[in-house]
PDB file of C-alpha atoms and ligand atoms in Angstrom:
ATOM      1  CA  LYS A   1     -17.731  60.919  53.088  1.00 88.00           C
ATOM      2  CA  ARG A   2     -15.961  57.844  54.542  1.00 89.00           C
ATOM      3  CA  VAL A   3     -17.410  56.773  57.847  1.00 89.00           C
ATOM      4  CA  ILE A   4     -15.162  55.544  60.607  1.00 85.00           C
ATOM      5  CA  ASN A   5     -16.133  52.012  61.437  1.00 86.00           C
ATOM      6  CA  PHE A   6     -14.872  50.660  64.763  1.00 86.00           C
ATOM      7  CA  THR A   7     -16.512  47.264  64.508  1.00 86.00           C
ATOM      8  CA  ALA A   8     -14.207  44.259  64.792  1.00 84.00           C
ATOM      9  CA  GLY A   9     -15.451  42.757  61.591  1.00 86.00           C
ATOM     10  CA  PRO A  10     -16.251  42.910  58.795  1.00 91.00           C
ATOM     11  CA  SER A  11     -14.147  45.953  59.244  1.00 88.00           C
ATOM     12  CA  THR A  12     -12.474  48.916  57.640  1.00 91.00           C
ATOM     13  CA  ILE A  13     -10.068  48.187  54.788  1.00 94.00           C
ATOM     14  CA  PRO A  14      -7.221  50.625  54.055  1.00 94.00           C
ATOM     15  CA  MET A  15      -8.264  53.137  51.384  1.00 95.00           C
ATOM     16  CA  PRO A  16      -5.317  52.347  49.048  1.00 96.00           C
ATOM     17  CA  VAL A  17      -6.397  48.699  49.106  1.00 97.00           C
ATOM     18  CA  LEU A  18      -9.981  49.561  48.166  1.00 97.00           C
ATOM     19  CA  GLN A  19      -8.693  51.740  45.337  1.00 97.00           C
ATOM     20  CA  ARG A  20      -6.426  48.988  44.005  1.00 96.00           C
ATOM     21  CA  ILE A  21      -9.342  46.524  44.063  1.00 96.00           C
ATOM     22  CA  GLN A  22     -11.412  49.004  42.088  1.00 96.00           C
ATOM     23  CA  GLU A  23      -8.630  49.670  39.572  1.00 95.00           C
ATOM     24  CA  GLU A  24      -7.797  45.999  39.060  1.00 94.00           C
ATOM     25  CA  PHE A  25     -11.271  44.589  39.113  1.00 95.00           C
ATOM     26  CA  LEU A  26     -11.988  44.654  35.389  1.00 96.00           C
ATOM     27  CA  ASP A  27      -8.463  43.829  34.314  1.00 96.00           C
ATOM     28  CA  PHE A  28      -6.263  41.904  36.724  1.00 94.00           C
ATOM     29  CA  GLN A  29      -2.541  42.520  36.016  1.00 90.00           C
ATOM     30  CA  GLY A  30      -3.207  43.196  32.342  1.00 93.00           C
ATOM     31  CA  ILE A  31      -4.727  39.810  31.543  1.00 93.00           C
ATOM     32  CA  GLY A  32      -7.919  41.365  30.194  1.00 95.00           C
ATOM     33  CA  ALA A  33     -10.202  39.713  32.731  1.00 95.00           C
ATOM     34  CA  SER A  34     -11.133  39.945  36.383  1.00 95.00           C
ATOM     35  CA  ILE A  35      -9.465  37.782  39.023  1.00 94.00           C
ATOM     36  CA  ILE A  36     -12.859  36.199  39.677  1.00 95.00           C
ATOM     37  CA  GLU A  37     -13.208  35.170  36.021  1.00 95.00           C
ATOM     38  CA  ILE A  38     -10.019  33.165  35.602  1.00 93.00           C
ATOM     39  CA  SER A  39      -9.144  29.603  36.509  1.00 93.00           C
ATOM     40  CA  HIS A  40      -7.444  28.895  39.801  1.00 91.00           C
ATOM     41  CA  ARG A  41      -4.912  26.924  37.743  1.00 92.00           C
ATOM     42  CA  THR A  42      -3.594  29.947  35.861  1.00 93.00           C
ATOM     43  CA  PRO A  43      -0.011  31.137  36.537  1.00 94.00           C
ATOM     44  CA  GLN A  44      -1.324  34.546  37.689  1.00 93.00           C
ATOM     45  CA  PHE A  45      -3.550  32.944  40.263  1.00 93.00           C
ATOM     46  CA  GLU A  46      -0.891  30.534  41.471  1.00 94.00           C
ATOM     47  CA  ALA A  47       1.548  33.435  41.805  1.00 96.00           C
ATOM     48  CA  LEU A  48      -0.958  35.365  43.911  1.00 96.00           C
ATOM     49  CA  LEU A  49      -1.402  32.418  46.257  1.00 97.00           C
ATOM     50  CA  ALA A  50       2.342  31.858  46.528  1.00 97.00           C
ATOM     51  CA  GLU A  51       2.881  35.527  47.290  1.00 98.00           C
ATOM     52  CA  ASN A  52       0.265  35.379  50.054  1.00 98.00           C
ATOM     53  CA  VAL A  53       2.068  32.415  51.616  1.00 98.00           C
ATOM     54  CA  ALA A  54       5.405  34.257  51.409  1.00 98.00           C
ATOM     55  CA  LEU A  55       3.959  37.449  52.928  1.00 98.00           C
ATOM     56  CA  ILE A  56       2.306  35.592  55.811  1.00 98.00           C
ATOM     57  CA  THR A  57       5.532  33.660  56.456  1.00 98.00           C
ATOM     58  CA  GLU A  58       7.510  36.898  56.527  1.00 98.00           C
ATOM     59  CA  LEU A  59       5.048  38.998  58.525  1.00 98.00           C
ATOM     60  CA  LEU A  60       4.432  36.315  61.152  1.00 98.00           C
ATOM     61  CA  GLU A  61       8.140  35.338  61.142  1.00 97.00           C
ATOM     62  CA  LEU A  62       7.160  31.693  60.804  1.00 98.00           C
ATOM     63  CA  PRO A  63       9.758  29.005  61.397  1.00 97.00           C
ATOM     64  CA  PRO A  64      10.182  26.602  58.433  1.00 97.00           C
ATOM     65  CA  ASN A  65       8.235  23.763  60.050  1.00 98.00           C
ATOM     66  CA  TYR A  66       4.914  25.610  59.713  1.00 98.00           C
ATOM     67  CA  LYS A  67       2.497  25.372  56.789  1.00 98.00           C
ATOM     68  CA  VAL A  68       0.423  28.344  55.697  1.00 98.00           C
ATOM     69  CA  LEU A  69      -3.037  27.313  54.516  1.00 98.00           C
ATOM     70  CA  PHE A  70      -5.989  29.258  53.167  1.00 98.00           C
ATOM     71  CA  ALA A  71      -8.925  27.192  54.328  1.00 98.00           C
ATOM     72  CA  ALA A  72     -12.622  27.332  53.555  1.00 97.00           C
ATOM     73  CA  GLY A  73     -15.051  29.340  55.652  1.00 97.00           C
ATOM     74  CA  GLY A  74     -14.527  31.775  58.494  1.00 97.00           C
ATOM     75  CA  GLY A  75     -13.247  31.556  62.055  1.00 97.00           C
ATOM     76  CA  VAL A  76     -16.254  29.621  63.270  1.00 98.00           C
ATOM     77  CA  LEU A  77     -15.677  26.873  60.700  1.00 98.00           C
ATOM     78  CA  GLN A  78     -12.083  26.590  61.956  1.00 98.00           C
ATOM     79  CA  MET A  79     -13.500  25.729  65.372  1.00 98.00           C
ATOM     80  CA  ALA A  80     -14.576  22.464  63.710  1.00 98.00           C
ATOM     81  CA  MET A  81     -11.513  22.121  61.470  1.00 98.00           C
ATOM     82  CA  ALA A  82      -9.127  22.275  64.452  1.00 98.00           C
ATOM     83  CA  PRO A  83     -10.615  19.285  66.314  1.00 98.00           C
ATOM     84  CA  MET A  84     -11.226  17.354  63.084  1.00 98.00           C
ATOM     85  CA  ASN A  85      -7.498  17.555  62.389  1.00 98.00           C
ATOM     86  CA  LEU A  86      -6.005  17.486  65.864  1.00 98.00           C
ATOM     87  CA  ILE A  87      -8.303  15.798  68.389  1.00 98.00           C
ATOM     88  CA  ALA A  88      -7.190  12.321  67.244  1.00 98.00           C
ATOM     89  CA  LEU A  89      -3.501  13.085  67.885  1.00 98.00           C
ATOM     90  CA  LYS A  90      -3.990  11.013  71.059  1.00 98.00           C
ATOM     91  CA  PRO A  91      -6.347   8.030  71.348  1.00 98.00           C
ATOM     92  CA  ALA A  92      -8.349   9.636  74.187  1.00 98.00           C
ATOM     93  CA  ARG A  93      -9.574  12.288  71.709  1.00 98.00           C
ATOM     94  CA  LYS A  94      -9.614  15.046  74.310  1.00 98.00           C
ATOM     95  CA  ALA A  95      -9.377  18.760  73.627  1.00 98.00           C
ATOM     96  CA  LEU A  96      -8.678  21.170  76.477  1.00 98.00           C
ATOM     97  CA  PHE A  97     -10.043  24.717  76.543  1.00 98.00           C
ATOM     98  CA  VAL A  98      -9.605  27.909  78.467  1.00 98.00           C
ATOM     99  CA  ASP A  99     -13.075  29.400  78.283  1.00 98.00           C
ATOM    100  CA  THR A 100     -12.769  33.144  77.839  1.00 98.00           C
ATOM    101  CA  GLY A 101     -16.097  33.957  76.261  1.00 97.00           C
ATOM    102  CA  ILE A 102     -18.372  33.565  73.295  1.00 96.00           C
ATOM    103  CA  PHE A 103     -15.841  32.323  70.760  1.00 97.00           C
ATOM    104  CA  THR A 104     -14.246  29.700  72.985  1.00 98.00           C
ATOM    105  CA  GLY A 105     -17.771  28.651  73.947  1.00 98.00           C
ATOM    106  CA  ARG A 106     -18.532  27.887  70.318  1.00 98.00           C
ATOM    107  CA  ALA A 107     -15.242  26.036  69.910  1.00 98.00           C
ATOM    108  CA  ILE A 108     -15.994  23.876  72.969  1.00 98.00           C
ATOM    109  CA  GLN A 109     -19.302  22.841  71.391  1.00 98.00           C
ATOM    110  CA  GLU A 110     -17.716  22.056  68.032  1.00 98.00           C
ATOM    111  CA  ALA A 111     -14.890  19.927  69.438  1.00 98.00           C
ATOM    112  CA  ALA A 112     -17.360  17.856  71.481  1.00 98.00           C
ATOM    113  CA  LYS A 113     -18.750  16.511  68.188  1.00 98.00           C
ATOM    114  CA  TYR A 114     -15.442  14.729  67.461  1.00 98.00           C
ATOM    115  CA  GLY A 115     -14.317  13.790  70.977  1.00 98.00           C
ATOM    116  CA  THR A 116     -14.388  15.258  74.468  1.00 98.00           C
ATOM    117  CA  SER A 117     -14.072  18.939  75.318  1.00 98.00           C
ATOM    118  CA  VAL A 118     -12.601  19.675  78.744  1.00 98.00           C
ATOM    119  CA  VAL A 119     -12.649  23.204  80.192  1.00 98.00           C
ATOM    120  CA  VAL A 120      -9.481  23.569  82.311  1.00 98.00           C
ATOM    121  CA  ALA A 121     -10.084  27.189  83.326  1.00 98.00           C
ATOM    122  CA  SER A 122     -12.961  29.580  82.819  1.00 98.00           C
ATOM    123  CA  GLY A 123     -13.498  33.311  83.075  1.00 97.00           C
ATOM    124  CA  LYS A 124     -17.226  32.816  83.459  1.00 96.00           C
ATOM    125  CA  GLU A 125     -17.363  33.807  87.144  1.00 95.00           C
ATOM    126  CA  SER A 126     -15.817  37.177  86.382  1.00 95.00           C
ATOM    127  CA  GLY A 127     -18.287  37.655  83.517  1.00 96.00           C
ATOM    128  CA  PHE A 128     -15.324  37.051  81.189  1.00 97.00           C
ATOM    129  CA  THR A 129     -13.735  40.325  82.260  1.00 97.00           C
ATOM    130  CA  ARG A 130     -10.358  38.679  82.838  1.00 96.00           C
ATOM    131  CA  ILE A 131      -8.280  35.784  81.548  1.00 97.00           C
ATOM    132  CA  PRO A 132      -8.385  33.012  84.181  1.00 97.00           C
ATOM    133  CA  GLU A 133      -5.272  31.413  85.685  1.00 96.00           C
ATOM    134  CA  VAL A 134      -4.368  28.059  84.173  1.00 96.00           C
ATOM    135  CA  ASP A 135      -2.682  25.440  86.333  1.00 95.00           C
ATOM    136  CA  THR A 136      -0.415  24.058  83.613  1.00 94.00           C
ATOM    137  CA  ASP A 137       1.040  21.371  85.934  1.00 93.00           C
ATOM    138  CA  SER A 138      -2.277  19.571  86.313  1.00 92.00           C
ATOM    139  CA  LEU A 139      -3.281  19.343  82.641  1.00 95.00           C
ATOM    140  CA  ASP A 140      -4.461  15.965  81.409  1.00 94.00           C
ATOM    141  CA  GLU A 141      -1.616  14.089  79.708  1.00 92.00           C
ATOM    142  CA  ASP A 142      -4.066  12.247  77.443  1.00 96.00           C
ATOM    143  CA  ALA A 143      -5.146  15.506  75.841  1.00 98.00           C
ATOM    144  CA  SER A 144      -4.377  16.287  72.221  1.00 98.00           C
ATOM    145  CA  TYR A 145      -4.137  20.080  72.523  1.00 98.00           C
ATOM    146  CA  LEU A 146      -5.161  23.180  74.471  1.00 98.00           C
ATOM    147  CA  HIS A 147      -7.372  25.729  72.681  1.00 98.00           C
ATOM    148  CA  ILE A 148      -7.398  29.433  73.533  1.00 98.00           C
ATOM    149  CA  ALA A 149      -8.746  32.568  71.856  1.00 98.00           C
ATOM    150  CA  THR A 150      -5.713  34.866  71.927  1.00 98.00           C
ATOM    151  CA  ASN A 151      -7.963  37.940  71.751  1.00 97.00           C
ATOM    152  CA  ASN A 152     -11.547  37.866  72.951  1.00 96.00           C
ATOM    153  CA  THR A 153     -13.372  40.177  70.650  1.00 90.00           C
ATOM    154  CA  VAL A 154     -16.701  40.598  72.400  1.00 91.00           C
ATOM    155  CA  HIS A 155     -15.294  40.735  75.939  1.00 93.00           C
ATOM    156  CA  ALA A 156     -12.207  42.839  75.172  1.00 92.00           C
ATOM    157  CA  THR A 157      -9.705  40.642  76.976  1.00 97.00           C
ATOM    158  CA  MET A 158      -6.471  39.322  75.519  1.00 96.00           C
ATOM    159  CA  TRP A 159      -3.711  36.944  76.478  1.00 97.00           C
ATOM    160  CA  LYS A 160      -0.530  38.888  77.229  1.00 95.00           C
ATOM    161  CA  GLU A 161       1.488  35.737  77.871  1.00 95.00           C
ATOM    162  CA  PHE A 162       0.460  32.350  76.602  1.00 96.00           C
ATOM    163  CA  PRO A 163       0.343  29.322  78.921  1.00 94.00           C
ATOM    164  CA  LYS A 164       3.656  27.452  79.031  1.00 92.00           C
ATOM    165  CA  LEU A 165       2.890  23.864  78.117  1.00 94.00           C
ATOM    166  CA  ASN A 166       5.216  20.936  78.227  1.00 88.00           C
ATOM    167  CA  GLY A 167       4.939  19.789  74.618  1.00 91.00           C
ATOM    168  CA  LEU A 168       1.130  19.931  74.455  1.00 97.00           C
ATOM    169  CA  PRO A 169       0.284  21.900  71.305  1.00 97.00           C
ATOM    170  CA  LEU A 170      -1.538  25.166  71.738  1.00 98.00           C
ATOM    171  CA  VAL A 171      -4.333  26.023  69.292  1.00 98.00           C
ATOM    172  CA  GLY A 172      -4.968  29.755  68.984  1.00 98.00           C
ATOM    173  CA  ASP A 173      -7.984  31.531  67.549  1.00 98.00           C
ATOM    174  CA  SER A 174      -6.466  34.885  66.530  1.00 98.00           C
ATOM    175  CA  THR A 175      -9.263  36.011  64.244  1.00 97.00           C
ATOM    176  CA  SER A 176      -9.533  39.500  65.700  1.00 95.00           C
ATOM    177  CA  GLU A 177      -5.853  40.253  66.225  1.00 96.00           C
ATOM    178  CA  ILE A 178      -3.769  38.413  63.643  1.00 97.00           C
ATOM    179  CA  LEU A 179      -0.822  40.541  62.471  1.00 97.00           C
ATOM    180  CA  SER A 180      -1.609  43.296  64.978  1.00 96.00           C
ATOM    181  CA  ARG A 181       1.093  42.333  67.486  1.00 97.00           C
ATOM    182  CA  LYS A 182       4.227  40.246  67.482  1.00 96.00           C
ATOM    183  CA  ILE A 183       3.712  36.750  68.822  1.00 94.00           C
ATOM    184  CA  ASP A 184       6.016  33.792  69.252  1.00 95.00           C
ATOM    185  CA  VAL A 185       4.343  31.042  67.242  1.00 96.00           C
ATOM    186  CA  ALA A 186       6.594  28.258  68.582  1.00 95.00           C
ATOM    187  CA  PRO A 187       4.186  27.058  71.320  1.00 96.00           C
ATOM    188  CA  PHE A 188       1.328  26.902  68.832  1.00 98.00           C
ATOM    189  CA  GLY A 189       0.497  23.744  66.918  1.00 98.00           C
ATOM    190  CA  MET A 190      -2.111  25.744  65.032  1.00 98.00           C
ATOM    191  CA  ILE A 191      -3.210  29.346  64.745  1.00 98.00           C
ATOM    192  CA  PHE A 192      -6.294  30.239  62.780  1.00 98.00           C
ATOM    193  CA  ALA A 193      -7.940  33.499  61.788  1.00 98.00           C
ATOM    194  CA  GLY A 194     -11.026  34.174  59.694  1.00 98.00           C
ATOM    195  CA  PHE A 195     -10.246  36.651  56.909  1.00 98.00           C
ATOM    196  CA  GLN A 196     -13.039  39.111  57.639  1.00 96.00           C
ATOM    197  CA  LYS A 197     -11.349  40.979  60.489  1.00 95.00           C
ATOM    198  CA  ASN A 198      -7.654  41.605  59.818  1.00 96.00           C
ATOM    199  CA  LEU A 199      -7.061  39.871  56.498  1.00 97.00           C
ATOM    200  CA  GLY A 200      -9.554  41.465  54.141  1.00 96.00           C
ATOM    201  CA  THR A 201     -12.947  40.094  53.334  1.00 96.00           C
ATOM    202  CA  VAL A 202     -15.129  37.218  54.455  1.00 96.00           C
ATOM    203  CA  GLY A 203     -14.979  33.731  52.916  1.00 96.00           C
ATOM    204  CA  LEU A 204     -11.677  32.112  53.853  1.00 98.00           C
ATOM    205  CA  SER A 205      -9.453  31.620  56.890  1.00 98.00           C
ATOM    206  CA  LEU A 206      -5.747  31.633  57.442  1.00 98.00           C
ATOM    207  CA  VAL A 207      -4.536  28.442  59.125  1.00 98.00           C
ATOM    208  CA  VAL A 208      -0.932  28.168  60.256  1.00 98.00           C
ATOM    209  CA  VAL A 209      -0.142  24.633  61.327  1.00 98.00           C
ATOM    210  CA  ARG A 210       2.969  22.819  62.515  1.00 98.00           C
ATOM    211  CA  GLU A 211       3.839  20.280  59.837  1.00 98.00           C
ATOM    212  CA  GLU A 212       4.360  17.337  62.192  1.00 98.00           C
ATOM    213  CA  LEU A 213       0.707  17.574  63.288  1.00 98.00           C
ATOM    214  CA  LEU A 214      -0.658  16.925  59.803  1.00 98.00           C
ATOM    215  CA  GLY A 215      -2.095  13.564  58.826  1.00 97.00           C
ATOM    216  CA  HIS A 216      -4.222  12.806  61.886  1.00 98.00           C
ATOM    217  CA  ALA A 217      -7.627  13.994  60.689  1.00 98.00           C
ATOM    218  CA  VAL A 218     -10.655  11.980  61.820  1.00 98.00           C
ATOM    219  CA  LYS A 219     -11.966   9.813  58.999  1.00 96.00           C
ATOM    220  CA  GLU A 220     -15.188  11.787  58.508  1.00 95.00           C
ATOM    221  CA  THR A 221     -13.216  14.940  57.669  1.00 98.00           C
ATOM    222  CA  PRO A 222     -14.296  16.462  54.339  1.00 97.00           C
ATOM    223  CA  ARG A 223     -11.569  16.977  51.750  1.00 97.00           C
ATOM    224  CA  TRP A 224     -11.663  20.782  52.138  1.00 98.00           C
ATOM    225  CA  MET A 225     -11.253  20.542  55.915  1.00 98.00           C
ATOM    226  CA  ASP A 226      -8.361  18.079  56.057  1.00 98.00           C
ATOM    227  CA  CYS A 227      -5.275  20.226  56.682  1.00 98.00           C
ATOM    228  CA  GLN A 228      -3.056  17.654  55.018  1.00 98.00           C
ATOM    229  CA  VAL A 229      -5.104  17.751  51.800  1.00 98.00           C
ATOM    230  CA  VAL A 230      -5.242  21.549  51.898  1.00 98.00           C
ATOM    231  CA  ALA A 231      -1.448  21.611  52.378  1.00 98.00           C
ATOM    232  CA  GLU A 232      -0.754  19.099  49.598  1.00 98.00           C
ATOM    233  CA  THR A 233      -2.924  20.984  47.121  1.00 97.00           C
ATOM    234  CA  ASP A 234      -1.448  24.419  47.981  1.00 96.00           C
ATOM    235  CA  SER A 235      -4.811  25.484  49.432  1.00 98.00           C
ATOM    236  CA  MET A 236      -6.709  24.411  46.324  1.00 97.00           C
ATOM    237  CA  PRO A 237      -8.481  21.098  46.950  1.00 97.00           C
ATOM    238  CA  SER A 238     -10.824  22.556  44.315  1.00 96.00           C
ATOM    239  CA  ALA A 239     -11.615  26.065  43.075  1.00 96.00           C
ATOM    240  CA  THR A 240     -11.194  28.642  45.799  1.00 97.00           C
ATOM    241  CA  ASN A 241     -12.222  32.193  46.683  1.00 97.00           C
ATOM    242  CA  ALA A 242     -10.143  34.316  44.324  1.00 96.00           C
ATOM    243  CA  PHE A 243     -11.600  37.616  45.429  1.00 96.00           C
ATOM    244  CA  ALA A 244     -10.855  37.032  49.124  1.00 98.00           C
ATOM    245  CA  LEU A 245      -7.293  35.962  48.282  1.00 98.00           C
ATOM    246  CA  CYS A 246      -6.832  39.038  46.112  1.00 97.00           C
ATOM    247  CA  VAL A 247      -8.059  41.434  48.830  1.00 97.00           C
ATOM    248  CA  CYS A 248      -5.888  39.587  51.358  1.00 98.00           C
ATOM    249  CA  ASN A 249      -2.868  40.007  49.059  1.00 98.00           C
ATOM    250  CA  LEU A 250      -3.364  43.775  48.906  1.00 98.00           C
ATOM    251  CA  VAL A 251      -3.923  44.028  52.665  1.00 98.00           C
ATOM    252  CA  LEU A 252      -0.726  42.058  53.352  1.00 98.00           C
ATOM    253  CA  LYS A 253       1.305  44.236  50.978  1.00 98.00           C
ATOM    254  CA  TRP A 254      -0.147  47.377  52.575  1.00 98.00           C
ATOM    255  CA  LEU A 255       0.728  46.004  56.005  1.00 97.00           C
ATOM    256  CA  LYS A 256       4.298  45.340  54.919  1.00 98.00           C
ATOM    257  CA  GLU A 257       4.583  48.870  53.509  1.00 98.00           C
ATOM    258  CA  GLN A 258       3.541  50.284  56.890  1.00 97.00           C
ATOM    259  CA  GLY A 259       6.547  48.526  58.430  1.00 97.00           C
ATOM    260  CA  GLY A 260       5.021  45.144  59.207  1.00 97.00           C
ATOM    261  CA  VAL A 261       3.644  43.810  62.461  1.00 98.00           C
ATOM    262  CA  ALA A 262       6.023  45.693  64.771  1.00 96.00           C
ATOM    263  CA  ALA A 263       5.020  49.027  63.252  1.00 97.00           C
ATOM    264  CA  LEU A 264       1.309  48.235  63.445  1.00 94.00           C
ATOM    265  CA  GLU A 265       1.673  47.120  67.053  1.00 95.00           C
TER     266      GLU A 265
HETATM  267  C1  PLP B 301     -15.080  37.206  64.764  1.00 72.16           C
HETATM  268  C2  PLP B 301     -14.465  36.060  65.436  1.00 72.16           C
HETATM  269  C3  PLP B 301     -14.758  34.756  65.011  1.00 72.16           C
HETATM  270  C4  PLP B 301     -15.786  34.461  63.963  1.00 72.16           C
HETATM  271  O1  PLP B 301     -15.204  34.474  62.734  1.00 72.16           O
HETATM  272  P1  PLP B 301     -16.086  34.275  61.407  1.00 72.16           P
HETATM  273  O2  PLP B 301     -15.039  34.509  60.374  1.00 72.16           O
HETATM  274  O3  PLP B 301     -17.184  35.297  61.430  1.00 72.16           O
HETATM  275  O4  PLP B 301     -16.603  32.885  61.411  1.00 72.16           O
HETATM  276  C5  PLP B 301     -14.112  33.714  65.640  1.00 72.16           C
HETATM  277  N1  PLP B 301     -13.231  33.916  66.636  1.00 72.16           N
HETATM  278  C6  PLP B 301     -12.939  35.159  67.075  1.00 72.16           C
HETATM  279  C7  PLP B 301     -11.952  35.319  68.176  1.00 72.16           C
HETATM  280  C8  PLP B 301     -13.544  36.258  66.476  1.00 72.16           C
HETATM  281  O5  PLP B 301     -13.253  37.485  66.912  1.00 72.16           O
END
């Protein structure tokens, strides 16, 4: 009686994952309690988190200078977390955007709360039916980063090749495609993805960030949204969403069993 659900998110979870959640829910790994009933400081919980970091590192083939964080909230909250952490990399506090639809539109609004948002190319005239050309030679040198949505969920466009930038970090919103195709992370200073589409269930986001960019958060940044604090506390500035991390763990293991990102692609 399973229905086939083609929505981008919250979306279908592999059946073996749902079954494992059901089997383990009352008794997680033989501890006699559910994962949502135990402290986030227990060895079982810390092992789960560490395994998630290792699986993400392996599946995304991350170079060693990237941190894997499990941040609060979904993709839309990351549209604020990115500028809070990165817009002050340069004193001009400018974030550049390629506007490719609804989700970059939201990100443009969020970043403008912490500095200046500049749209360097827009697909608006085409009704967001194509990714616009970006003149990478004329980008503002005062800018802190360039934000793109690598896959534009509502408009069904995606970047095939990412803009080649001369040292300017790229920030990628990959909420609706993370781990579905091989990407070279090197040009990215940060990639984020809300859990609810490809990583399990709603409540947290994956943030992959280049280590050298940490430590520049604007002073108003809450503890849970400062990437450096999240990194230093191994994604536990305080208690976190055990259930989402548990579902994510099973999804990542399932994905690896299928042959990883190349096989899924
Ligand atoms: C779905 C989606 C979001 C929103 O994510 P939430 O986790 O619901 O906040 C953001 N960006 C993109 C590209 C999306 O597809």
